[in-house]
Short mmCIF file of C-alpha atoms in Angstrom, two decimals:
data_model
loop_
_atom_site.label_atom_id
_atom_site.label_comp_id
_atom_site.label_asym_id
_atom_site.label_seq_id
_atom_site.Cartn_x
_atom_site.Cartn_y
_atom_site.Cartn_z
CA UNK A 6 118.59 73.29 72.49
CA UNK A 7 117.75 77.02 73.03
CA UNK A 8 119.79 78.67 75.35
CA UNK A 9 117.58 80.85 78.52
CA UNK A 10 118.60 84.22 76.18
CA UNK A 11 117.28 82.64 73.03
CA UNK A 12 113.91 81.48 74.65
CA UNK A 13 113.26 85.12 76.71
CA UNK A 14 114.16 87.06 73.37
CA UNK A 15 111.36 84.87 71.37
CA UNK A 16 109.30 85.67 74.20
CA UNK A 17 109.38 89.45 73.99
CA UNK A 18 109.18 89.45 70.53
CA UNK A 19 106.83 92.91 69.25
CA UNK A 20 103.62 90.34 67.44
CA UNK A 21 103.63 88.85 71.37
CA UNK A 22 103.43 92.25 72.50
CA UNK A 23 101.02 92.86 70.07
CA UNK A 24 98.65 90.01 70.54
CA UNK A 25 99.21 90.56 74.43
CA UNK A 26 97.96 94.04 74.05
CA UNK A 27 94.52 93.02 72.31
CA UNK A 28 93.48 91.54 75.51
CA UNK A 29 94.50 94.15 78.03
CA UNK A 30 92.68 96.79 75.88
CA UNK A 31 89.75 94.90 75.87
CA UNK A 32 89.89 94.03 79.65
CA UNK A 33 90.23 98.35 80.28
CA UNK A 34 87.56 98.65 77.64
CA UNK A 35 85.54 95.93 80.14
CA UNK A 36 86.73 98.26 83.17
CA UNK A 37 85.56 101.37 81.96
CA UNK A 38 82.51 100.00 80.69
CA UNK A 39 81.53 98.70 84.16
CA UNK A 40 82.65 102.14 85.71
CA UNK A 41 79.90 103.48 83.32
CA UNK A 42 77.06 101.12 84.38
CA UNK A 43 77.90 101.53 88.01
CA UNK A 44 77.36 105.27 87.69
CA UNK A 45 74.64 105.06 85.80
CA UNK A 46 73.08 102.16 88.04
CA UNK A 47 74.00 104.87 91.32
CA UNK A 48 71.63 107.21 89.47
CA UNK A 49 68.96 105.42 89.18
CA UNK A 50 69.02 104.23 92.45
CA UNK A 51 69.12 108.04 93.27
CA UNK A 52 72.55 107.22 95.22
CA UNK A 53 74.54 110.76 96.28
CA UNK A 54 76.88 111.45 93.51
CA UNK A 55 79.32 112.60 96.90
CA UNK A 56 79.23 108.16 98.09
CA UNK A 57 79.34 107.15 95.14
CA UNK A 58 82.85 109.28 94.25
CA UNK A 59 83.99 108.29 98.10
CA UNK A 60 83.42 104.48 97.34
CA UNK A 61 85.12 105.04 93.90
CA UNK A 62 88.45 106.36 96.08
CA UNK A 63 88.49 104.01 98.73
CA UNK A 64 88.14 101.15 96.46
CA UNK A 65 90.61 103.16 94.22
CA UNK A 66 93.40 103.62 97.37
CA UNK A 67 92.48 99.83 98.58
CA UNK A 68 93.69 98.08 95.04
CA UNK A 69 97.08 100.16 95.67
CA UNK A 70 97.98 96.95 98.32
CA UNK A 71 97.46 94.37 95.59
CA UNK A 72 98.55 95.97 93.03
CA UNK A 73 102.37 96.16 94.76
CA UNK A 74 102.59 92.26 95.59
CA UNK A 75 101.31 91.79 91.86
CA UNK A 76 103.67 94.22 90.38
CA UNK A 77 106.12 92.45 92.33
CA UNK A 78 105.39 89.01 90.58
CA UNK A 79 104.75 90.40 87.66
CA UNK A 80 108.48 91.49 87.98
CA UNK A 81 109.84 88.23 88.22
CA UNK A 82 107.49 86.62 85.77
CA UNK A 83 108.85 88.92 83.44
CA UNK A 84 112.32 87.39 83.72
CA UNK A 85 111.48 83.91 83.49
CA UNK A 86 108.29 83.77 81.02
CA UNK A 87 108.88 87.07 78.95
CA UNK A 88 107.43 90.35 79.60
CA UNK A 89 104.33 90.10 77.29
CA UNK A 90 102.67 87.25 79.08
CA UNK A 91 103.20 88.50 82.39
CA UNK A 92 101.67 92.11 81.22
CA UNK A 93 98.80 89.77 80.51
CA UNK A 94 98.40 87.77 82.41
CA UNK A 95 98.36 89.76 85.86
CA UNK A 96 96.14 92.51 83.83
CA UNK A 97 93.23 90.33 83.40
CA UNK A 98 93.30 87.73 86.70
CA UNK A 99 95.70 90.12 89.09
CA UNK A 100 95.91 87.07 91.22
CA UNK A 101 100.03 87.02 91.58
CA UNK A 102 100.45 83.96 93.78
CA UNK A 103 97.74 82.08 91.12
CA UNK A 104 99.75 82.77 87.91
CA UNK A 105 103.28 82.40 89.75
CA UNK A 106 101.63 78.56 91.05
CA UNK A 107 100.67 77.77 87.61
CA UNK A 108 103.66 78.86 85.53
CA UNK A 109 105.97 77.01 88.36
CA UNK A 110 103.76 73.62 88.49
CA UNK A 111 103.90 73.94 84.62
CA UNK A 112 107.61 74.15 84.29
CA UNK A 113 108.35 71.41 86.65
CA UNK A 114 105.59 69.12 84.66
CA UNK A 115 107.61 69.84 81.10
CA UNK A 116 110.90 68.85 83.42
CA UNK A 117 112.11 72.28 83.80
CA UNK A 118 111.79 74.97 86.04
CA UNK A 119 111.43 78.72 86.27
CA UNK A 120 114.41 80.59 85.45
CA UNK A 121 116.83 77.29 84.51
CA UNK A 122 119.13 76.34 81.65
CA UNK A 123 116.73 74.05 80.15
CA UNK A 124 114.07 76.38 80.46
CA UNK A 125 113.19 75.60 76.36
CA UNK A 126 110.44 77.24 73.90
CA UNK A 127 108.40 74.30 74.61
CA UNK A 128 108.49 74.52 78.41
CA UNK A 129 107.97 78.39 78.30
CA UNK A 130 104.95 76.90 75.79
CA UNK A 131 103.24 74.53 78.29
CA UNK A 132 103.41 77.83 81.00
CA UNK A 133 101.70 80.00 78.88
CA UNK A 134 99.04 77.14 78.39
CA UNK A 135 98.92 76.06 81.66
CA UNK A 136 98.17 79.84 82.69
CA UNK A 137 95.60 80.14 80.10
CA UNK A 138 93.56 76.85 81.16
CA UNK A 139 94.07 78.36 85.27
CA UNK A 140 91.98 81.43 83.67
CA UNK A 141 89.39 79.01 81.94
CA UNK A 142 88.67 77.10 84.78
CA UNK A 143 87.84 79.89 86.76
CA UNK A 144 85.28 81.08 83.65
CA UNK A 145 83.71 78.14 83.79
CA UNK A 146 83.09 77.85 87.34
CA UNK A 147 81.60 80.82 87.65
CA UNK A 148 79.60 80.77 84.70
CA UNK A 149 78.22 77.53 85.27
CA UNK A 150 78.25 76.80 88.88
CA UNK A 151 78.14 80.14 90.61
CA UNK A 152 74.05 79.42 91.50
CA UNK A 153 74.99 76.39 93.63
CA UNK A 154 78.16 77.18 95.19
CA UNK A 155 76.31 78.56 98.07
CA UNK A 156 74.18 75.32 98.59
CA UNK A 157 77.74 73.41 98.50
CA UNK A 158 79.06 75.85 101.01
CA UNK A 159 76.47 75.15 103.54
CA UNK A 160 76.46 71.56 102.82
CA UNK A 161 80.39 71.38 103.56
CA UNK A 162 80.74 73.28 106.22
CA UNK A 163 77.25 72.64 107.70
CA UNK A 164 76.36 76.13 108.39
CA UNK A 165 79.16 76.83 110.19
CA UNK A 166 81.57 79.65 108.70
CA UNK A 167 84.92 78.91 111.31
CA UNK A 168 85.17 75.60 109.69
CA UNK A 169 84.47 76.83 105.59
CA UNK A 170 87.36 79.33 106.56
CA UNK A 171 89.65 76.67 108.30
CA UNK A 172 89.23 74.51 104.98
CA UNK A 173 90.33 77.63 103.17
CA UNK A 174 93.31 77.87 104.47
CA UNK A 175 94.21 74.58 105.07
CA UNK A 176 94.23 74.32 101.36
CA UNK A 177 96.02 77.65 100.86
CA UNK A 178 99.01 76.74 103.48
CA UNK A 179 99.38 72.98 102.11
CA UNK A 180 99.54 74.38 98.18
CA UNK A 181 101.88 77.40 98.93
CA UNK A 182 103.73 75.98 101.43
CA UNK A 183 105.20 73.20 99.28
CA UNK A 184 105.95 75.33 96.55
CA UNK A 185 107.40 77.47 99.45
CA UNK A 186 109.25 74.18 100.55
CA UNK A 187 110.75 74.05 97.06
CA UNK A 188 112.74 77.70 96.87
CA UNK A 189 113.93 77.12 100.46
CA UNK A 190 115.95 74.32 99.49
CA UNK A 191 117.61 76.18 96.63
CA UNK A 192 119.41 78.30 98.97
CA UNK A 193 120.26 79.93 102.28
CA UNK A 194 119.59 83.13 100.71
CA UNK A 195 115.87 82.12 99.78
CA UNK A 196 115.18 80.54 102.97
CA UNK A 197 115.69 84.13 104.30
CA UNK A 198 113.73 85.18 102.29
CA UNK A 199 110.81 83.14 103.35
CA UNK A 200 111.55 83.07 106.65
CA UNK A 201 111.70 87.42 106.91
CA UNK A 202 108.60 87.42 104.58
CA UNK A 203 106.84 84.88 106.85
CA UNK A 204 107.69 87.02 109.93
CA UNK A 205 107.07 90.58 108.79
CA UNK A 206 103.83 89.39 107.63
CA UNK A 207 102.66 88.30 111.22
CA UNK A 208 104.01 91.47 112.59
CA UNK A 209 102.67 93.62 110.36
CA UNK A 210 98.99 91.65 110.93
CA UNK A 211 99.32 91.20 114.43
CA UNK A 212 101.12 94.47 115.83
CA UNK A 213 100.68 97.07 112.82
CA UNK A 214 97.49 96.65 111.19
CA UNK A 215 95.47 96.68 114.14
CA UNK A 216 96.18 100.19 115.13
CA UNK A 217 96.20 101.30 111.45
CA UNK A 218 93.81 99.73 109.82
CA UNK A 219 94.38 101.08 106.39
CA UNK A 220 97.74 99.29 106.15
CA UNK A 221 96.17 95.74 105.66
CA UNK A 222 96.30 95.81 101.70
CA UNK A 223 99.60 96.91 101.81
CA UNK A 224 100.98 94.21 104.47
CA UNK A 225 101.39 91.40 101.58
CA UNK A 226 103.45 93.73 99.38
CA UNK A 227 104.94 94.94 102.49
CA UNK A 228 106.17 91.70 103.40
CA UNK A 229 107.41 90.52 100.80
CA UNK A 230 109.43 93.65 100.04
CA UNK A 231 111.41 92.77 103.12
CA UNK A 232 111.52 88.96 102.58
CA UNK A 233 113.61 90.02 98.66
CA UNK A 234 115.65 92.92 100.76
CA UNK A 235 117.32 90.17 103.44
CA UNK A 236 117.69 87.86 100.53
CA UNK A 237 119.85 90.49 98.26
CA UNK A 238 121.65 91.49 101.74
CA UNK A 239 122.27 88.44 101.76
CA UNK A 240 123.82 87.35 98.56
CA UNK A 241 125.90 90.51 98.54
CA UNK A 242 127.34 89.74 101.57
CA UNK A 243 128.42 86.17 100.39
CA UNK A 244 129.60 87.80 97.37
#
């Protein structure tokens, strides 16, 4: 059996980085071809050139939040399904929680898990696939069923938009919080983790954003920059 070395130095081979790369080119060729068409749309709509460059920056500034919790991810993907496929696969979905979900489902399905001994070539395999059919499905939603998901919307939640959100996140807590429920037990240091994470993020939403509004894409990265920091206080304290 492959040792964990063997299987991350296959992974971040240079024809993975290669094939990797095909896709994130075409998904900035994608970006600036949309930039294009959304300037040139602004134009014809005889739009100011002045809103259209201020909705350009604030959209610009708001993806900075994001973009630090996916980073984040992206930096611990790295270490457990090679470099390549991470660069990938948070360039074209950017949904960090998603991909992290699907790679960790994936690897306990094969018998494995993230990061583990037996973490083989066809484990790392099945979470590359796995992440691949998350992306699909969300293709094919949208391309087929985006016309009706508004009829099934109203339908479910009978018009009423407290109880479509309180589905939401039932869903969201019950699907994180297990996999949540799973790093706890590994350790004291990752139930810190959680358990700082889980409480800077209600301060920061209840006490900080508030009064500074622009600080709510940044709260998630924010967060879970202190969750890691108590954890690695932590385990160099028990060192």
């Amino acid at each position: 059996m492959e040792s964990l070395q063997e299987v991350m130095r296959i992974g971040n081979q240079p024809m993975v980085w290669a094939l990797c790369a095909v896709t994130v080119v075409v998904s900035l060729v994608q970006s600036l071809l949309f930039t294009r068409l959304a300037k040139r749309t602004a134009r014809e709509a005889q739009i100011s050139p002045e809103i259209t460059k201020t909705a350009f920056r604030v959209g610009l500034i708001s993806a900075i939040g994001p973009a630090i919790g996916v980073f984040i991810v992206m930096v611990g993907l790295m270490a457990t399904i090679g470099s390549p496929m991470a660069w990938l696969r948070l360039s074209i979905i950017g949904a960090a929680p998603t991909e992290l979900t699907a790679a960790t489902l994936a690897a306990e399905a094969a018998g494995s898990g993230l990061g583990k001994e037996n973490f083989t070539l066809q484990v790392m395999a099945v979470t590359w696939f796995a992440m691949a059919l998350n992306g699909c499905g969300w293709l094919l939603v949208s391309g087929l069923f985006a016309p009706y998901l508004e009829k099934l919307r109203e339908k479910m939640g009978g018009g009423d938009t407290k109880w479509l959100a309180a589905i939401g996140g039932a869903a969201s807590l019950g699907v994180f919080g297990y996999l949540c429920s799973n790093e706890i037990r590994r350790g004291t240091g990752n139930m810190l983790a959680a358990l700082t994470g889980a409480v800077a993020m209600v301060f920061l939403v209840k006490c900080v954003v508030p009064k500074h509004p622009k600080l709510t894409e940044y709260a998630l990265g924010i967060a879970m920059l202190f969750g890691m920091a108590c954890a690695v206080i932590h385990d160099v304290v028990m060192m």
